Each structure stands twice: as C-alpha cells, then as structure tokens.
Amino acid sequence: DSGVTQTPKHLITATGQRVTLRCSPRSGDLSVYWYQQSLDQGLQFLIQYYNGEERAKGNILERFSAQQFPDLHSELNLSSLELGDSALYFCASSVLAGGLNEQFFGPGTRLTVL
Amino acid sequence: AQKVTQAQTEISVVEKEDVTLDCVYETRDTTYYLFWYKQPPSGELVFLIRRNSFDEQNEISGRYSWNFQKSTSSFNFTITASQVVDSAVYFCALSEAGANNLFFGTGTRLTVIP
C-alpha cells in the first residue's frame, strides 16, 4: 500500500458526461501528479500540483482540468467525455516537486466511457 | 527531448530462471533520474528503484539487481530465480532534473510460468 488513495476505483459513464476523480496524497507529500494509462498512448503525464499551485502540464486535454485543495487532496475533472477517454487514471504523490523525487502511485481509477 | 525504449514487449520464462529487462534512454540533460516500476495484474504501480545520473554503481536488492551504464544509456533490470509473483508489467521511467514528471517507456510484460 503506497499510502495514496484514489476514489472511485471504477467509473462507468456515457459520452458527453462529466466526471470527477479524487486523490489523497501520502501524509506529508506536497506534490500531486496525474497520469493516464491507455492501450494506445501508454502511461502519460497529465498535470502536477505542488502545495496548491499548478507546477507542470503534460498532454492534458482542454476538456480536462485539475486542482489541489488546501488539505492537499486533488481532483481531476474530465468533461465532454469521449470513448477515447476510457483509461486508467493514476494519481501519484511525492514529498517535493522536482525530478529526483520518488513518486508513489495510487491504485488508479478505471474510467469506462460508453 | 527525452525518450525511454523498452524493446522487449513480452517475455516468458520458466520459474527459477533469471531474466533481464532492458531499458535504453535518451536525454540531453546531464542530471537526470531513472526509475523502475512494477505493475502487477491488480493494476497498481509499485516503485522499485531510483538512480541518479551521477551514480553508476549497480544495486542489488534481494533477487532484484539493476545495471546502470551511462556509456550505453541503459538501465537494465535483472530478476534472479524468478517466481510466479514476479509476473507483471515492468516500466522504466526517466525524469530530467528540470522537469517534474516521469516519462515512461512502453513497458515489458513478464510472465513467469510455474
């Protein structure tokens, strides 16, 4: 158990809908990352927050947004969902920002868009 | 731009055999970090090791060992006396010093046959 929690574990929804994925980092970790794992794109970095502020952006679509709250939990919002958004979404956390930090991953949220 | 290549898509070995998973990386940075993660069938990503670019010392942890060679830009992972529980997808990842995210390879699926 990495100490990172994600809810829900599974999510099934329809095209055009909006969903929110939630992540709680390990105790003491200030940095939260979101990754998407799909069959065609592999594991891709989406976005990072550090202590409430956006720190880095990867291949995140404009239909997706995220935020980190004062208690350091983070939410990833996916809107106008398309079939291709079906994937496993991981949250990871680390103590600080920066490439040297080990990132510990949550169990993931499996999103299925029908 | 960074790149991580895991040329072996799938490997099957018989239990107790040794197996080496290859990872070749590209980066223009002189300071970078390399990681290995394990993704068992349950889906979570488990951190295995981090190595920084200035430390080419090989590392051994139980049945796991890692060989980092800057001259060939490789960071290979060997499992000695493989066990069925080692069956998983293994990802090699790179993080550059100025970046915050992990850049993953496409993974190698290891199946250990009893």
CSV table of C-alpha atoms in Angstrom, one decimal:
chain,number,residue,atom,x,y,z
A,1,ASP,CA,0.0,0.0,0.0
A,2,SER,CA,1.6,3.2,-1.2
A,3,GLY,CA,-0.5,5.5,1.1
A,4,VAL,CA,-2.0,7.3,-1.9
A,5,THR,CA,-5.8,6.8,-2.1
A,6,GLN,CA,-8.0,7.3,-5.2
A,7,THR,CA,-11.7,7.2,-5.5
A,8,PRO,CA,-13.7,5.8,-7.1
A,9,LYS,CA,-12.0,2.6,-8.2
A,10,HIS,CA,-14.2,2.2,-11.2
A,11,LEU,CA,-16.4,4.6,-13.1
A,12,ILE,CA,-18.7,3.9,-16.0
A,13,THR,CA,-20.3,6.8,-17.8
A,14,ALA,CA,-21.6,7.9,-21.1
A,15,THR,CA,-20.1,10.1,-23.8
A,16,GLY,CA,-20.7,13.8,-23.2
A,17,GLN,CA,-20.8,13.4,-19.5
A,18,ARG,CA,-18.5,14.9,-16.8
A,19,VAL,CA,-16.8,13.1,-14.0
A,20,THR,CA,-14.5,13.9,-11.1
A,21,LEU,CA,-11.7,11.7,-9.9
A,22,ARG,CA,-10.4,12.2,-6.4
A,23,CYS,CA,-6.9,11.7,-4.9
A,24,SER,CA,-5.5,11.9,-1.4
A,25,PRO,CA,-1.7,12.0,-1.3
A,26,ARG,CA,0.5,10.3,1.2
A,27,SER,CA,0.7,12.0,4.5
A,28,GLY,CA,3.4,14.8,4.3
A,29,ASP,CA,3.5,14.8,0.5
A,30,LEU,CA,3.0,18.2,-1.1
A,31,SER,CA,3.1,17.3,-4.7
A,32,VAL,CA,0.4,15.5,-6.7
A,33,TYR,CA,0.6,14.2,-10.2
A,34,TRP,CA,-2.0,12.8,-12.6
A,35,TYR,CA,-1.2,10.2,-15.2
A,36,GLN,CA,-3.3,8.5,-17.8
A,37,GLN,CA,-2.7,4.9,-18.9
A,38,SER,CA,-4.4,3.8,-22.1
A,39,LEU,CA,-3.7,1.0,-24.5
A,40,ASP,CA,-2.7,3.3,-27.4
A,41,GLN,CA,-0.9,6.1,-25.5
A,42,GLY,CA,0.7,4.1,-22.7
A,43,LEU,CA,1.4,6.0,-19.4
A,44,GLN,CA,1.3,9.7,-20.0
A,45,PHE,CA,1.8,12.6,-17.6
A,46,LEU,CA,-1.2,15.0,-17.4
A,47,ILE,CA,-0.6,17.6,-14.8
A,48,GLN,CA,1.2,18.3,-11.5
A,49,TYR,CA,0.3,20.4,-8.5
A,50,TYR,CA,2.6,21.4,-5.7
A,51,ASN,CA,1.2,22.8,-2.5
A,52,GLY,CA,-2.0,24.0,-4.2
A,53,GLU,CA,-0.4,25.5,-7.3
A,54,GLU,CA,-0.1,24.1,-10.8
A,55,ARG,CA,3.5,23.3,-11.4
A,56,ALA,CA,3.7,21.4,-14.7
A,57,LYS,CA,1.5,20.4,-17.5
A,58,GLY,CA,1.8,17.5,-19.8
A,59,ASN,CA,-0.5,16.1,-22.5
A,60,ILE,CA,-3.7,17.2,-20.8
A,61,LEU,CA,-6.7,18.0,-23.0
A,62,GLU,CA,-8.5,21.3,-22.6
A,63,ARG,CA,-11.6,19.3,-21.6
A,64,PHE,CA,-9.7,18.1,-18.5
A,65,SER,CA,-8.8,20.2,-15.5
A,66,ALA,CA,-7.5,19.6,-12.1
A,67,GLN,CA,-7.0,21.4,-8.8
A,68,GLN,CA,-5.3,20.8,-5.4
A,69,PHE,CA,-7.1,21.9,-2.3
A,70,PRO,CA,-5.7,23.4,0.9
A,71,ASP,CA,-5.8,19.9,2.6
A,72,LEU,CA,-3.6,18.8,-0.4
A,73,HIS,CA,-6.1,16.4,-1.9
A,74,SER,CA,-6.6,16.8,-5.6
A,75,GLU,CA,-9.4,16.3,-8.1
A,76,LEU,CA,-9.2,15.7,-11.8
A,77,ASN,CA,-12.3,16.8,-13.8
A,78,LEU,CA,-13.0,15.3,-17.1
A,79,SER,CA,-15.8,16.8,-19.2
A,80,SER,CA,-17.5,16.2,-22.6
A,81,LEU,CA,-16.2,12.6,-22.3
A,82,GLU,CA,-15.4,10.7,-25.5
A,83,LEU,CA,-14.9,7.0,-26.0
A,84,GLY,CA,-11.2,7.6,-26.3
A,85,ASP,CA,-11.0,8.9,-22.7
A,86,SER,CA,-11.5,5.4,-21.4
A,87,ALA,CA,-8.4,4.6,-19.5
A,88,LEU,CA,-6.8,4.0,-16.1
A,89,TYR,CA,-6.1,7.3,-14.3
A,90,PHE,CA,-3.4,7.3,-11.7
A,91,CYS,CA,-2.6,9.9,-9.1
A,92,ALA,CA,0.9,9.9,-7.6
A,93,SER,CA,2.4,12.0,-4.9
A,94,SER,CA,5.9,13.0,-3.7
A,95,VAL,CA,7.3,15.0,-0.9
A,96,LEU,CA,8.6,17.8,-3.0
A,97,ALA,CA,8.5,18.8,-6.6
A,98,GLY,CA,11.3,18.0,-8.9
A,99,GLY,CA,12.6,15.1,-11.0
A,100,LEU,CA,14.6,13.5,-8.2
A,101,ASN,CA,11.6,12.7,-6.1
A,102,GLU,CA,10.2,9.2,-6.0
A,103,GLN,CA,6.6,9.3,-7.0
A,104,PHE,CA,4.2,6.9,-5.2
A,105,PHE,CA,1.2,5.9,-7.1
A,106,GLY,CA,-2.4,5.3,-6.0
A,107,PRO,CA,-4.4,2.2,-7.1
A,108,GLY,CA,-5.9,4.1,-10.0
A,109,THR,CA,-9.4,4.9,-11.2
A,110,ARG,CA,-10.6,2.9,-14.2
A,111,LEU,CA,-12.8,5.0,-16.4
A,112,THR,CA,-15.0,3.4,-19.0
A,113,VAL,CA,-16.9,5.7,-21.4
A,114,LEU,CA,-19.7,4.0,-23.2
B,1,ALA,CA,13.6,15.6,-25.8
B,2,GLN,CA,13.6,12.6,-23.6
B,3,LYS,CA,12.8,9.0,-24.7
B,4,VAL,CA,12.7,5.7,-23.0
B,5,THR,CA,12.8,2.5,-25.0
B,6,GLN,CA,11.8,-0.9,-23.7
B,7,ALA,CA,12.3,-3.0,-26.8
B,8,GLN,CA,11.0,-6.2,-25.2
B,9,THR,CA,7.2,-6.1,-25.3
B,10,GLU,CA,6.7,-9.5,-23.7
B,11,ILE,CA,9.0,-12.1,-22.1
B,12,SER,CA,8.1,-15.5,-20.8
B,13,VAL,CA,10.4,-17.5,-18.5
B,14,VAL,CA,10.1,-20.7,-16.5
B,15,GLU,CA,10.1,-20.3,-12.8
B,16,LYS,CA,13.6,-20.1,-11.2
B,17,GLU,CA,15.2,-18.8,-14.5
B,18,ASP,CA,17.0,-15.5,-14.5
B,19,VAL,CA,15.6,-12.7,-16.7
B,20,THR,CA,16.8,-9.3,-17.7
B,21,LEU,CA,14.6,-6.5,-18.8
B,22,ASP,CA,16.2,-3.9,-21.0
B,23,CYS,CA,15.8,-0.1,-20.8
B,24,VAL,CA,17.5,2.4,-23.1
B,25,TYR,CA,17.0,6.1,-22.6
B,26,GLU,CA,17.7,9.4,-24.3
B,27,THR,CA,18.1,12.7,-22.7
B,28,ARG,CA,20.1,15.9,-23.3
B,29,ASP,CA,20.3,16.7,-19.6
B,30,THR,CA,23.4,15.8,-17.7
B,31,THR,CA,21.4,15.4,-14.5
B,32,TYR,CA,18.5,13.0,-14.7
B,33,TYR,CA,16.9,10.2,-12.7
B,34,LEU,CA,15.9,6.7,-13.8
B,35,PHE,CA,13.2,4.6,-12.2
B,36,TRP,CA,11.7,1.2,-12.4
B,37,TYR,CA,8.1,0.5,-11.5
B,38,LYS,CA,6.2,-2.8,-11.4
B,39,GLN,CA,2.5,-3.1,-12.4
B,40,PRO,CA,1.1,-6.4,-11.2
B,41,PRO,CA,-2.2,-7.8,-12.6
B,42,SER,CA,-4.0,-5.9,-9.9
B,43,GLY,CA,-3.1,-2.7,-11.7
B,44,GLU,CA,-1.3,-0.5,-9.2
B,45,LEU,CA,2.2,0.9,-9.9
B,46,VAL,CA,4.8,-0.1,-7.4
B,47,PHE,CA,8.0,1.9,-7.1
B,48,LEU,CA,11.1,-0.4,-7.3
B,49,ILE,CA,14.2,1.8,-7.6
B,50,ARG,CA,15.5,5.3,-8.4
B,51,ARG,CA,19.0,6.0,-9.7
B,52,ASN,CA,20.5,9.4,-10.4
B,53,SER,CA,22.8,10.1,-13.4
B,54,PHE,CA,25.9,10.6,-11.2
B,55,ASP,CA,25.7,7.2,-9.6
B,56,GLU,CA,26.6,4.3,-11.8
B,57,GLN,CA,27.0,1.9,-9.0
B,58,ASN,CA,25.0,-1.2,-9.6
B,59,GLU,CA,22.4,-2.1,-7.0
B,60,ILE,CA,21.1,-5.4,-5.6
B,61,SER,CA,18.0,-5.9,-3.6
B,62,GLY,CA,17.3,-9.5,-2.8
B,63,ARG,CA,16.6,-11.2,-6.1
B,64,TYR,CA,16.5,-7.9,-8.0
B,65,SER,CA,19.5,-6.1,-9.4
B,66,TRP,CA,20.0,-3.1,-11.7
B,67,ASN,CA,22.8,-2.3,-14.1
B,68,PHE,CA,23.2,1.4,-15.0
B,69,GLN,CA,25.6,2.1,-17.8
B,70,LYS,CA,25.9,5.7,-19.0
B,71,SER,CA,28.1,4.8,-21.9
B,72,THR,CA,25.3,2.8,-23.5
B,73,SER,CA,22.4,4.9,-21.9
B,74,SER,CA,21.0,1.7,-20.4
B,75,PHE,CA,19.4,0.9,-17.1
B,76,ASN,CA,18.7,-2.8,-17.2
B,77,PHE,CA,16.8,-4.8,-14.5
B,78,THR,CA,17.6,-8.4,-13.7
B,79,ILE,CA,15.4,-10.8,-11.7
B,80,THR,CA,17.3,-13.8,-10.4
B,81,ALA,CA,15.5,-17.1,-9.7
B,82,SER,CA,12.2,-15.7,-11.0
B,83,GLN,CA,9.0,-16.6,-9.2
B,84,VAL,CA,5.4,-16.6,-10.3
B,85,VAL,CA,4.7,-13.5,-8.2
B,86,ASP,CA,7.2,-11.6,-10.5
B,87,SER,CA,4.6,-11.8,-13.3
B,88,ALA,CA,3.8,-8.2,-14.1
B,89,VAL,CA,4.4,-5.3,-16.5
B,90,TYR,CA,7.6,-3.5,-15.7
B,91,PHE,CA,8.1,0.1,-16.6
B,92,CYS,CA,11.3,2.0,-16.9
B,93,ALA,CA,11.0,5.8,-16.5
B,94,LEU,CA,13.1,8.9,-16.8
B,95,SER,CA,12.9,12.2,-15.1
B,96,GLU,CA,15.1,15.2,-16.1
B,97,ALA,CA,16.3,17.5,-13.3
B,98,GLY,CA,14.4,20.5,-14.5
B,99,ALA,CA,11.2,18.5,-15.1
B,100,ASN,CA,8.6,17.3,-12.6
B,101,ASN,CA,7.1,14.4,-14.3
B,102,LEU,CA,8.1,10.9,-15.1
B,103,PHE,CA,8.5,9.9,-18.8
B,104,PHE,CA,7.7,6.2,-19.1
B,105,GLY,CA,8.7,3.5,-21.5
B,106,THR,CA,6.0,1.3,-23.0
B,107,GLY,CA,6.6,-1.5,-20.5
B,108,THR,CA,7.7,-5.1,-20.7
B,109,ARG,CA,5.2,-7.8,-19.7
B,110,LEU,CA,6.9,-10.6,-17.9
B,111,THR,CA,5.2,-13.9,-17.4
B,112,VAL,CA,6.8,-16.5,-15.1
B,113,ILE,CA,5.5,-20.0,-15.9
B,114,PRO,CA,5.4,-22.4,-12.9
